[in-house]
Every structure is written in C-alpha cells, then in structure tokens.
Short mmCIF file of C-alpha atoms in Angstrom, two decimals:
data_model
loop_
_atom_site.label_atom_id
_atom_site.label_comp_id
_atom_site.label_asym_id
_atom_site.label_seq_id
_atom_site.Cartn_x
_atom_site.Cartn_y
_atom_site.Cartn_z
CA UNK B 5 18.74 -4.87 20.42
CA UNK B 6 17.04 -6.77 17.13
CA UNK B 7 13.38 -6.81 17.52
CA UNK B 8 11.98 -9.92 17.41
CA UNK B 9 10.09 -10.40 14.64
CA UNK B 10 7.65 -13.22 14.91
CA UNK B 11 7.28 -13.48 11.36
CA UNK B 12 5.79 -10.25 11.17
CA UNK B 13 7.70 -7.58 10.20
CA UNK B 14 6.47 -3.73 11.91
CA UNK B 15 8.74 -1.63 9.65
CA UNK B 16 10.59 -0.93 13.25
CA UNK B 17 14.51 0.81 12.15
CA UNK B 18 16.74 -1.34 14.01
CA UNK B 19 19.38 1.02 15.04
CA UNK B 20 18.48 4.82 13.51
CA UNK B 21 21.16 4.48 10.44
CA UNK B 22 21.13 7.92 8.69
CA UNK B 23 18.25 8.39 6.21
CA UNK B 24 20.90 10.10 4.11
CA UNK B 25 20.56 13.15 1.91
CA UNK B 26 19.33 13.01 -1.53
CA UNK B 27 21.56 14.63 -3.78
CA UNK B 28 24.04 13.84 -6.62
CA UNK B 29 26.36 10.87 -6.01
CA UNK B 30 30.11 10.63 -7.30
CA UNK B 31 30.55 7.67 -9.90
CA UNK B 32 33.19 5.42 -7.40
CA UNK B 33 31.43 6.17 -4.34
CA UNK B 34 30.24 3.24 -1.97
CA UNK B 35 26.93 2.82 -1.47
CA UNK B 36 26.66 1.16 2.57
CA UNK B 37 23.23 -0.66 2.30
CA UNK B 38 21.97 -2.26 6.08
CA UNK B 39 20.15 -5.25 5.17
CA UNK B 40 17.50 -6.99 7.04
CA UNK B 41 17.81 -11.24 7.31
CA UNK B 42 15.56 -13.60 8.76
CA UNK B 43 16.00 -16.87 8.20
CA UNK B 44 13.24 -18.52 9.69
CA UNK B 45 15.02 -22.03 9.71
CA UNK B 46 17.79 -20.98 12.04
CA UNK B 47 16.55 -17.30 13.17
CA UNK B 48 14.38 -15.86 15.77
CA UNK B 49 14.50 -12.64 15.25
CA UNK B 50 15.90 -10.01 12.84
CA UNK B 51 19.42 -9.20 12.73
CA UNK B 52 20.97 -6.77 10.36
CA UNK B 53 23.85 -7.27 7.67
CA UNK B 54 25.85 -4.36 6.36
CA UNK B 55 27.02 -4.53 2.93
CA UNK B 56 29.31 -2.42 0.51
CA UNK B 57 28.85 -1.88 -3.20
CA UNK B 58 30.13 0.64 -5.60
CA UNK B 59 27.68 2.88 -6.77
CA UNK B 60 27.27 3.48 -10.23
CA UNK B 61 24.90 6.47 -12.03
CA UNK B 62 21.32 5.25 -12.46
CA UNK B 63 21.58 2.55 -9.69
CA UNK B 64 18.90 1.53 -7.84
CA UNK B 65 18.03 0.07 -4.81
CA UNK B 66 17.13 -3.06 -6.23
CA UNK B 67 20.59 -2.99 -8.22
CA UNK B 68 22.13 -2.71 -5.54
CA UNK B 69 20.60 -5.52 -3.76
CA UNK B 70 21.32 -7.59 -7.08
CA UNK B 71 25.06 -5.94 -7.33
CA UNK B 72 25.16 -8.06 -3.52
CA UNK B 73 24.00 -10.97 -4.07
CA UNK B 74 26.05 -11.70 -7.34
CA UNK B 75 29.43 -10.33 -5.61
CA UNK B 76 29.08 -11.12 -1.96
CA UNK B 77 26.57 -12.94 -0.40
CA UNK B 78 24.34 -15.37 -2.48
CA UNK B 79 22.21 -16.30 0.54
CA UNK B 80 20.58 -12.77 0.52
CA UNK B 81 16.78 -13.23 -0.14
CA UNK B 82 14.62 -10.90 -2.30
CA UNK B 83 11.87 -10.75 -4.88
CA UNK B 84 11.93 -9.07 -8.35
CA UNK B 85 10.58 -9.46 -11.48
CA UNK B 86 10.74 -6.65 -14.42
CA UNK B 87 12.60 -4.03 -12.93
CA UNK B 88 10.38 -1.57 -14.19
CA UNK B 89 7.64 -0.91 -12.14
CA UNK B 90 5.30 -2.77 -13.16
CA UNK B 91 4.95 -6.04 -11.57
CA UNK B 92 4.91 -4.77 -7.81
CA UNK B 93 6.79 -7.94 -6.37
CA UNK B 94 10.16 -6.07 -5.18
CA UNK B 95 8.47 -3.73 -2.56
CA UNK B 96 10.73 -3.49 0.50
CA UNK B 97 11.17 -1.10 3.06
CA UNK B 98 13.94 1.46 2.02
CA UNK B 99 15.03 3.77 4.79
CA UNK B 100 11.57 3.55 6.61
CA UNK B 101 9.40 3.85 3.68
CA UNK B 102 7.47 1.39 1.33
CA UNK B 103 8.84 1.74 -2.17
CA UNK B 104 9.54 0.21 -4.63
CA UNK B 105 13.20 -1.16 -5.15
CA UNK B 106 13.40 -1.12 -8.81
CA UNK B 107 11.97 2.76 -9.27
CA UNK B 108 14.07 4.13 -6.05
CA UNK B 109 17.47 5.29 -7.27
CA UNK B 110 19.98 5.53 -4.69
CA UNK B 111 20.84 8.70 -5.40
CA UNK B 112 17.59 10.09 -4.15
CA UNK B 113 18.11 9.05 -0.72
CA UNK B 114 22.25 9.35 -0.76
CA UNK B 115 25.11 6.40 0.18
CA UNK B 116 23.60 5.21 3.40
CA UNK B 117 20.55 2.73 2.99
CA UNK B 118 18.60 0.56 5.72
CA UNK B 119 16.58 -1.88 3.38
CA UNK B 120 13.95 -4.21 5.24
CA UNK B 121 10.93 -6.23 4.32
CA UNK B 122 7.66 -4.85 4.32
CA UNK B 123 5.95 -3.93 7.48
CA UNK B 124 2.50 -5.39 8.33
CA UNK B 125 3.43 -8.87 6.46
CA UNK B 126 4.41 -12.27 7.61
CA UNK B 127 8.40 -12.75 6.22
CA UNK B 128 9.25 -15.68 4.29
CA UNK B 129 12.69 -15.01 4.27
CA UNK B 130 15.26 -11.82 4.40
CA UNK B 131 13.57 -9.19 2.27
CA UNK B 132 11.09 -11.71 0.78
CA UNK B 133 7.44 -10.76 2.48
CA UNK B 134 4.30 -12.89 2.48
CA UNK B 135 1.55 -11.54 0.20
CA UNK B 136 -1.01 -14.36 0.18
CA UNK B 137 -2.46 -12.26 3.13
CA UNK B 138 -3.14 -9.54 0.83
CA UNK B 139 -3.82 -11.53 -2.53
CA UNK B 140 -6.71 -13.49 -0.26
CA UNK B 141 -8.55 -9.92 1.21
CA UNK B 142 -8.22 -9.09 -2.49
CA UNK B 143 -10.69 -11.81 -3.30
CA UNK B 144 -12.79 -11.29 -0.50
CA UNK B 145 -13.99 -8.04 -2.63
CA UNK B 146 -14.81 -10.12 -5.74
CA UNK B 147 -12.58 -8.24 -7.48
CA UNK B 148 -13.56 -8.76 -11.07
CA UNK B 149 -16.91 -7.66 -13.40
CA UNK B 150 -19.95 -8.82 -11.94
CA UNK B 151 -23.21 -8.92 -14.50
CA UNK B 152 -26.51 -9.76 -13.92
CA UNK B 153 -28.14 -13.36 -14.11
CA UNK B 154 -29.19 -12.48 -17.37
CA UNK B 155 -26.46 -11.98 -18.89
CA UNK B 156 -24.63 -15.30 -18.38
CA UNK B 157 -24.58 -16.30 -21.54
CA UNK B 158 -22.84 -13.43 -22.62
CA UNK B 159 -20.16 -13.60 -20.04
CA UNK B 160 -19.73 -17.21 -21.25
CA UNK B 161 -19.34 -16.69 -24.72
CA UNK B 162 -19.32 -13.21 -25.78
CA UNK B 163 -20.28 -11.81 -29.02
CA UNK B 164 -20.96 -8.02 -27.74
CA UNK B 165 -19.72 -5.14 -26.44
CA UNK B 166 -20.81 -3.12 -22.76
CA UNK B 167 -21.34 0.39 -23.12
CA UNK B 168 -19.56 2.57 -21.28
CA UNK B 169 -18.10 6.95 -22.01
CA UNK B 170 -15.35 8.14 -20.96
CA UNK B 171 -16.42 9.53 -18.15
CA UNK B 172 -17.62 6.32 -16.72
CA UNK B 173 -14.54 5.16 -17.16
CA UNK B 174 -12.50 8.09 -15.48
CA UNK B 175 -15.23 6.95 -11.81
CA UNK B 176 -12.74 3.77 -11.77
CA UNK B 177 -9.54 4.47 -13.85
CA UNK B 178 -6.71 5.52 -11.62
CA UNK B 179 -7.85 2.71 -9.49
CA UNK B 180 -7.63 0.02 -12.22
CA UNK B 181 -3.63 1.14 -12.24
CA UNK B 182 -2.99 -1.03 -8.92
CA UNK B 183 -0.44 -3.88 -9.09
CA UNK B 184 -1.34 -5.56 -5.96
CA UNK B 185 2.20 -4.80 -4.66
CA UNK B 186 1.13 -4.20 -1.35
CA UNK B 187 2.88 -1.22 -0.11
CA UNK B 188 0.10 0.52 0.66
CA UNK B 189 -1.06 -2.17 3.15
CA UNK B 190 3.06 -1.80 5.08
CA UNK B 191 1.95 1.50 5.27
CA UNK B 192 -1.28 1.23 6.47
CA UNK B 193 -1.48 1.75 10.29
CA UNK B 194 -4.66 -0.12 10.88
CA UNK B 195 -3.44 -3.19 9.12
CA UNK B 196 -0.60 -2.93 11.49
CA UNK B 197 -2.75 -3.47 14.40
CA UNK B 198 -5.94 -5.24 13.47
CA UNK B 199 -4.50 -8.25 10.72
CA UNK B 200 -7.98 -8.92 9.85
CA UNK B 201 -8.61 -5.36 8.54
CA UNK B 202 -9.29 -5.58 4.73
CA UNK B 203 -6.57 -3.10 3.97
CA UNK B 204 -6.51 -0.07 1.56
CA UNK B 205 -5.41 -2.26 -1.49
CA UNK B 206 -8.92 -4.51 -1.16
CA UNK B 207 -11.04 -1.50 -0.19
CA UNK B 208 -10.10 0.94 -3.00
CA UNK B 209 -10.37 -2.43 -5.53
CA UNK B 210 -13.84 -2.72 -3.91
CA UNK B 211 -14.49 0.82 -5.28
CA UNK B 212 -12.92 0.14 -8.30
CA UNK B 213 -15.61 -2.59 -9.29
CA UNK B 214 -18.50 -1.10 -8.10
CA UNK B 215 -17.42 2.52 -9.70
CA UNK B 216 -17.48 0.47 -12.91
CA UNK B 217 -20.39 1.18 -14.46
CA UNK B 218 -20.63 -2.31 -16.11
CA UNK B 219 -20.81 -3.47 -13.35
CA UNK B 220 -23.92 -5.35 -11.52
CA UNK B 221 -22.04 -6.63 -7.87
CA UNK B 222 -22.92 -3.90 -5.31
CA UNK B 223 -24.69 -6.10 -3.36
CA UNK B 224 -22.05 -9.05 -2.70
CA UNK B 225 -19.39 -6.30 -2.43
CA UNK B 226 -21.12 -4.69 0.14
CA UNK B 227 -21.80 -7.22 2.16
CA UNK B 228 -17.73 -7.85 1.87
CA UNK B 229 -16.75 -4.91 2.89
CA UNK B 230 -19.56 -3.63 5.27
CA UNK B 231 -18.54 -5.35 8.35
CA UNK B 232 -16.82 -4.79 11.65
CA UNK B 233 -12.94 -5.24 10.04
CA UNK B 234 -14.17 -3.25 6.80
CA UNK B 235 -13.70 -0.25 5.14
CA UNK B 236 -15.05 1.79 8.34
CA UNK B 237 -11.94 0.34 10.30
CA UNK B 238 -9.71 3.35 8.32
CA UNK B 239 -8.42 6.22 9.99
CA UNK B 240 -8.19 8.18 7.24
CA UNK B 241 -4.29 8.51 7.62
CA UNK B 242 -3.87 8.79 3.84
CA UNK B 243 -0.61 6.92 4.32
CA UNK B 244 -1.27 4.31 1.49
CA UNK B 245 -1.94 7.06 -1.24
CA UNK B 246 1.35 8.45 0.09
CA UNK B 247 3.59 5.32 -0.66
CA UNK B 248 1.55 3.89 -3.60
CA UNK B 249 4.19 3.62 -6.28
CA UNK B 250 1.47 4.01 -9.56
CA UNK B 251 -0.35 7.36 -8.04
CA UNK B 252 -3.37 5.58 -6.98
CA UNK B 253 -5.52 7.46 -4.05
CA UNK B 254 -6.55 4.13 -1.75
CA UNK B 255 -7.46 6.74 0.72
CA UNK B 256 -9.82 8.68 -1.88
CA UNK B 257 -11.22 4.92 -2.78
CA UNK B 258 -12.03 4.10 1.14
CA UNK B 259 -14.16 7.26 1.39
CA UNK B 260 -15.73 7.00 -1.81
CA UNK B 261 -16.55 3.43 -0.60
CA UNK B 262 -17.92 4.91 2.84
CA UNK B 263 -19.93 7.30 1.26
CA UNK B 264 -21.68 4.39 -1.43
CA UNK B 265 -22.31 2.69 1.30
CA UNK B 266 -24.28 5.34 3.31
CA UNK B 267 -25.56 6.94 0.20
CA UNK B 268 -26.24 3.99 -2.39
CA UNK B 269 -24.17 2.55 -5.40
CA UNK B 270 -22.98 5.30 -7.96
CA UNK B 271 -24.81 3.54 -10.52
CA UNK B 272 -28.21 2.14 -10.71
CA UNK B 273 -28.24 -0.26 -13.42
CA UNK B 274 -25.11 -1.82 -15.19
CA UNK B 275 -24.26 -1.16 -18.92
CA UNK B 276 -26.25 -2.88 -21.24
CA UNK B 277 -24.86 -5.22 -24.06
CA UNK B 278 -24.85 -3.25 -26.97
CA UNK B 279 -22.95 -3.67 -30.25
CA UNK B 280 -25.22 -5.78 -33.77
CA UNK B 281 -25.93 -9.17 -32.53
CA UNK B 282 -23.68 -12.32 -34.68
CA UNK B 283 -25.01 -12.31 -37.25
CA UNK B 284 -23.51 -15.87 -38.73
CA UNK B 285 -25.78 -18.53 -37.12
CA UNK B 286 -24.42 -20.73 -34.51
CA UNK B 287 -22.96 -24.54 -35.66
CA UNK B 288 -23.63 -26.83 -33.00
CA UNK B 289 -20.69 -28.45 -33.83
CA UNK B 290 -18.28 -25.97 -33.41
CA UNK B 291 -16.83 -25.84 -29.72
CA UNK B 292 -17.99 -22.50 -28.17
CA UNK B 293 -15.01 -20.38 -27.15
CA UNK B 294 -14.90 -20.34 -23.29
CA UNK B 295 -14.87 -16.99 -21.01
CA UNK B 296 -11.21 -16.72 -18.88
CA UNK B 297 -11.82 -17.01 -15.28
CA UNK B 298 -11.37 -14.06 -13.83
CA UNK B 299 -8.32 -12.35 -13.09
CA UNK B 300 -7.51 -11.67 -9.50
CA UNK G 27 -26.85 -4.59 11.42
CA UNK G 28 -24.74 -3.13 8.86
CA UNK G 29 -21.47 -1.87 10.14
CA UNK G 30 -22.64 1.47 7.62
CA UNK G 31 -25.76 1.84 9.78
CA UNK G 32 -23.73 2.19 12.97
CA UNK G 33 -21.27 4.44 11.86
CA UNK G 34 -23.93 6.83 10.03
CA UNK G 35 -25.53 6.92 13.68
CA UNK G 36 -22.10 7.13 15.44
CA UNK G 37 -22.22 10.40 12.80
CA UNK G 38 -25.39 11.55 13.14
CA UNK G 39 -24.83 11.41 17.48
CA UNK G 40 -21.62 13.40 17.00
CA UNK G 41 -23.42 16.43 15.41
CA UNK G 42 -26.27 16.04 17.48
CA UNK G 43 -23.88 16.05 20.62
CA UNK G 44 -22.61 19.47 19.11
CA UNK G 45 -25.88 20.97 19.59
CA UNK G 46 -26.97 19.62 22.70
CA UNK G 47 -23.85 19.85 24.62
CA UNK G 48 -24.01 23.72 22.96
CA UNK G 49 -26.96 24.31 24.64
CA UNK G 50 -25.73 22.47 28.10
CA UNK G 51 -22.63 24.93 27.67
CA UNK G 52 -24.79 28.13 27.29
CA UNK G 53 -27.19 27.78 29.81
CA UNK G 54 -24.95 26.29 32.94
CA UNK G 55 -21.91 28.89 31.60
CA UNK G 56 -22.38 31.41 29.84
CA UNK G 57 -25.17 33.82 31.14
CA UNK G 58 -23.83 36.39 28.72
CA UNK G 59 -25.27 34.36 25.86
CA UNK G 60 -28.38 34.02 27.93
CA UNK G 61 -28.69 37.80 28.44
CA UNK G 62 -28.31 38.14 24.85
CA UNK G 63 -31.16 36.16 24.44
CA UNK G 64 -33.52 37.96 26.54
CA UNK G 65 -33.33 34.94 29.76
CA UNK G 66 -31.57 36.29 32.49
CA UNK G 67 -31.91 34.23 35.77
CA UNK G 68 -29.95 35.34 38.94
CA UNK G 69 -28.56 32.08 39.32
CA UNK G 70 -28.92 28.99 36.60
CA UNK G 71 -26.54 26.79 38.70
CA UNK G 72 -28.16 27.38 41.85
CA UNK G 73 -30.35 24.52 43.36
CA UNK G 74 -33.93 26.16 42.67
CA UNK G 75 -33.16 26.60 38.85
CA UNK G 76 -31.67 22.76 38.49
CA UNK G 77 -34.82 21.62 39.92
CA UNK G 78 -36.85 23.57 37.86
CA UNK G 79 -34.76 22.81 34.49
CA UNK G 80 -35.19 18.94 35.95
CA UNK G 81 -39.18 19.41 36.28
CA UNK G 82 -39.64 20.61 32.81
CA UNK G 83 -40.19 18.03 29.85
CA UNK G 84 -38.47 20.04 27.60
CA UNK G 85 -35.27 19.64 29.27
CA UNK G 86 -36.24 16.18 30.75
CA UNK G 87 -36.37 15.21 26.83
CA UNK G 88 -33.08 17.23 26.12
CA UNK G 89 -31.12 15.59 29.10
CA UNK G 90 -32.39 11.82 27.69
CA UNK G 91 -31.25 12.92 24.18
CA UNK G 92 -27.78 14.13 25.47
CA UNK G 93 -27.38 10.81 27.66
CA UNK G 94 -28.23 8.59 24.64
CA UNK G 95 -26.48 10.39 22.29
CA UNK G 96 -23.11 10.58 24.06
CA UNK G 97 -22.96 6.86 25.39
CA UNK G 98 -23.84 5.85 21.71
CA UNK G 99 -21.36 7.99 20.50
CA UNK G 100 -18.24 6.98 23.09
CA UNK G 101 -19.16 3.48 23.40
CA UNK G 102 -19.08 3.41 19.44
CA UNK G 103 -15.87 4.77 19.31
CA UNK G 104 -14.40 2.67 22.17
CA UNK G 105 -16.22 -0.49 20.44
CA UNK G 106 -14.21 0.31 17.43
CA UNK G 107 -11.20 0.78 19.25
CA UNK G 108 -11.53 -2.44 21.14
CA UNK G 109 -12.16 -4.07 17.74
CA UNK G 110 -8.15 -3.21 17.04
CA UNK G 111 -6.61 -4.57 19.53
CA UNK G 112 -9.46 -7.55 20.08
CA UNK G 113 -9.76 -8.71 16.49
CA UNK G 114 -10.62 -12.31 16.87
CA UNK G 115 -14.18 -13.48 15.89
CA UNK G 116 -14.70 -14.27 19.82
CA UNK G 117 -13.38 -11.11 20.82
CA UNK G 118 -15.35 -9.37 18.47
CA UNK G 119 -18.23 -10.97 20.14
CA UNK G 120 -17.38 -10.26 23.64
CA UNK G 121 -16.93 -6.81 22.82
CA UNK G 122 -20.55 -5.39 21.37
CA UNK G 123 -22.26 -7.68 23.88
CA UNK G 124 -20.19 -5.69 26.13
CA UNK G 125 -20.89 -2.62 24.82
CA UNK G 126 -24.57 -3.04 24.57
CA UNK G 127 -25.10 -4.16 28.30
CA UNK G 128 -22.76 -1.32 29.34
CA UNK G 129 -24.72 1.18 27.37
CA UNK G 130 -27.77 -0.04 28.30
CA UNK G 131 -27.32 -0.51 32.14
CA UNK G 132 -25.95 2.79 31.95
CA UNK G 133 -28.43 4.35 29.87
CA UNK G 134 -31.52 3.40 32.32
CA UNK G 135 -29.75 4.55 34.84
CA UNK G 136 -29.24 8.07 33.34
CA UNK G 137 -33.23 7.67 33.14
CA UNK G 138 -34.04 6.89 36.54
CA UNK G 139 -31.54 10.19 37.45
CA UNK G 140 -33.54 12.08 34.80
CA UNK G 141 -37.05 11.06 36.17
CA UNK G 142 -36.25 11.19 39.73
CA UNK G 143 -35.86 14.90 39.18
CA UNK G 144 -38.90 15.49 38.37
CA UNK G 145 -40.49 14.88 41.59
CA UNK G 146 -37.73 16.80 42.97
CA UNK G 147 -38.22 20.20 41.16
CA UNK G 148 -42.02 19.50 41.37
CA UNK G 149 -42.10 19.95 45.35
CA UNK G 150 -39.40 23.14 44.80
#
C-alpha cells in the first residue's frame, strides 16, 4: 500500500524494488527506474510509476530522469540545474539514499532504480522537494561575516583587506564547500522527527562562521543555535557526513559547535583590517561603491 | 538557561553517576572488593548495617548526591526525548515545567527517605 505522504516525504521504499548490483552495464540494456509522483492537485498520497529507458555508458540518474521526460512522460516533475555537481538542486532519493542525481551513474547501482524525493521535506510536486524549510534555518545562523561595530564603514565601502593564514582558513574550509542541497538534512534522523530541529546543514554553517577567524558574530550565533531544537538535539548518527555529496563532515561541524559552546569561541578577537590605507583622497562627489548584501 | 548549560550538567551527572552508583555497586555487592579494601562486614545488606550506612552523613550526603544526580540525569534525557516528539513552542513548555515539578516533587521526597533514616539507624 502507498504511504500517504502528507506533503512530507519519510524516504519510506514503497514496495522493496531491488537495490541492484553495481557493476558494469551492457550498452542496449534497459534501465527500469520506479518513480515517485505526487501531484498535490489531484493526489493524496504517493503512488509509484515505472518507467523504461535504454541505458547508455556514462548515464546518470538524472539522465535518465531527463531521457523520460523528453520520450515518455512530460508530466514527470524534477529539479536540475548544471549537471555537474555543483548547484545541489537535483538531490532525490535514489534507491534509499540521498544523492545527488547528476553525480550518481547508473551503473553504480545496476538496471533497477527506485528514485523518490527527498525525505524530511515538504513535496511540491513528483521528485521536486521543498527547500525553503532549509534555506530559512540557514538564516537563522546568520550565515555570512559578522564584524564588529567598528568596522562598519569598512564593510560598507571597503578599501582593505582582513588578515587571515592558512591555517585559519583550513578551521572553516571544507565547510565553506556546502551547496545548501539539503541531503544531509533527508538524511538526518532528528530532522525526521522534530521539523523544528535546525538540521546539520545550518549547524555545521553555524561553525563555519564562527570558525572564521574574521569573524566577530559568536554571540548572535550562539544564541541561534543554543536552544532547545539546536545543535544539542543531534544524535550524533553521522548520517549527513555520510550522504553529503562535496565531502563535508556536518557531523564533525555539530560537535565542534557543541564543544565552542561549552568551551568558548575558537577565536577571541576577529582579524583586523590590514592592508595601506587609500591613499587617493575621497571626492564627495563620487558615489561610494556599495557593499553586496550578503549571500545566503 | 542556555540549552549548553544543561547539557554540560546532563554530562557532568552522567560521570558523576559512574562513580557513585560504583560505589553503591561495591558496597551492597561485591564484598570481595570490600575485603580487598580492608572493610569486611558480616553482612552489608542486612538491616543493622543499612541503618548504620543511613545514620552516617557521609553516606546521607552520598545517597542525596546519587538521587539528584540520577533524576537530573534521566529526566534530562527524557526532557530531550519528549522535545522530539512534542516540538511545538507549547509543548515545549509543558514539558520542562513538567520535568521540573516531577524532579522536584520527587527529589524532596528522596530527602525525606534519606533523613528519615537517620533517626532510624540512630536508635539501632
């Protein structure tokens, strides 16, 4: 029996379909891909589609998906962008893991695939899953360089450079590779009860910033994540690091986060400004050149 | 308070619980250990050596540490397990009010037990 899915999808296998073996694939062979759809204007619950495409060396899951929806069924609903990994929006639930579509070749899982939308997420339609969720407990964490009060006229219009070695950098690095494609939240198993849980993708961002040794926001991003649905919520299942496409450790972020927060920031004061101050003096008539908000 | 605070604690109980219920184990099971360490008592479960252990302030203080110690630490953990499946703001609510008038009805009641003993192994 389909599971009804309430919007949310729980990453449930409908019926057990083979996992199948990885392995090398004949050119010719048929790939059988079982398709989650939810159409929320006419559905109530899941139901599941089978489709049939040739397989063809160096196919992906997400070609495949494409290969369907240009040949056979144009009402099939997914997201994709670049098809290389980068942009995070065609994560999708691939024979019971998160992945991404675009960097999971069907030959590594073999001619038998049960694609469904990510767990832990509302569904818009089909394979398409709602992310605002995750975009908004993104924010929550401030996610972008805080600097003190005093330097605000830097961060308006800046003329210098912040400090910061190698080293400092390497504190925050692998987490700066994130692309906010939210598998690591489908495979979180606290965000699949509690909804209000920040998630692994907010909490190891939250380390990111305050790792940063430019960085001046400890206080506001403790008080963000220092509460009953933050970062002491997780288990400690490790199962985001597992399914994070880029090799980012979430897990290894949440306890570095626990341990800030019991033991103090890791740094005391942020970078200064350094670099020779402009030396051409300002025109009050040029227009200043304004700071970009903040990327999210 | 800090979420942080409360775990640290929730920590800090867990280890202490280690110890405490360590000594609980050795003295009430294991008079081998006890023989090792030169206290040998004919019977420590017996109702003249309970009364005894409930006179003394040293285990009167040991017995209130142990009682506070593992409510904090099981209520904590239930709390946060309540918090799961309870998530709204209300809930939330309802839940460490809950938890504190539990653990505190249950805590002074561990007390009274405690003190009343101490009569008790005073007229032994």
């Amino acid at each position: 029996m389909a599971r009804v899915l309430e919007r949310r999808a729980t990453g449930e296998r409908a019926t057990g379909a083979p996992a199948g073996a990885g392995g090398p694939i004949e050119a010719g062979a048929v790939v059988t891909l079982r398709v989650a759809r939810f159409d929320p204007e006419r559905d109530v619950a899941m139901r599941w589609q089978t489709y049939q495409v040739p397989y063809t060396p160096g196919m992906t899951v997400l070609d495949a998906l494409i290969a369907v929806k240009e040949r056979q069924d144009g009402s099939l609903a997914f997201r994709s962008s670049c098809r290389m990994g980068v942009c995070g929006s065609c994560g999708m639930l691939v024979n019971g893991k998160p992945r991404l579509t675009c960097q999971t070749q069907v030959s590594e899982l073999g001619t038998h695939l049960e694609v469904a939308p990510l767990p832990n997420h509302d569904v818009i339609k089909d394979l398409v899953p709602d992310l605002s969720g995750t975009f908004e407990r993104h924010r929550k964490v401030h996610p972008y360089i805080i600097r003190p009060a005093a330097d605000e006229a830097e961060m308006r219009a800046p003329t210098r450079e912040f400090a910061q070695t190698p080293e400092e950098m390497e504190r925050y690095l692998q987490f700066a590779y994130c692309l906010k494609c939210s598998l690591c939240v489908a495979a979180c198993p606290t965000a699949a009860t509690d909804p209000l849980f920040l998630g692994p993708q907010a909490l190891a961002q939250a380390y990111r910033y305050i790792a940063d040794s430019r960085d001046a926001g400890w206080e506001v991003r403790a008080d963000a994540v220092d509460g009953v649905h933050g970062v002491f919520s997780c288990h400690l299942a490790g199962a985001c690091s597992e399914a994070c496409p880029k090799g980012v450790d979430p897990a290894l972020g949440i306890q570095l986060l626990k341990r800030s927060l019991l033991t103090g920031p890791p740094h005391a004061e942020p970078a200064p400004v350094i670099g020779p101050r402009p030396v051409v003096p300002e025109d009050p008539a040029r227009p200043r050149p304004k700071a970009p908000p903040p990327t999210v | 308070m800090r979420e942080s605070k409360l775990w640290a604690l929730h920590l800090f109980s867990g280890a202490a619980l280690v110890v405490l219920l360590g000594v609980h184990m050795v003295v009430q099971h294991y008079p081998t250990i006890l023989s090792w360490l030169g206290w040998v008592e004919d019977d420590v479960r017996g109702f003249a050596s309970v009364a005894a252990r409930g006179a003394s302030a040293g285990w009167s203080v040991i017995y209130v540490l142990l009682l506070g110690f593992a409510l904090y630490h099981g209520l904590y953990g239930l709390r946060r397990i309540l918090h799961e499946i309870w998530y709204s703001p209300a809930a939330t609510r309802a839940v460490d009010a809950a938890v504190v008038v539990v653990g505190l009805v249950v805590f002074v009641y561990g007390l009274v037990a405690v003190f009343q003993a101490i009569p008790l192994g005073g007229a032994s």
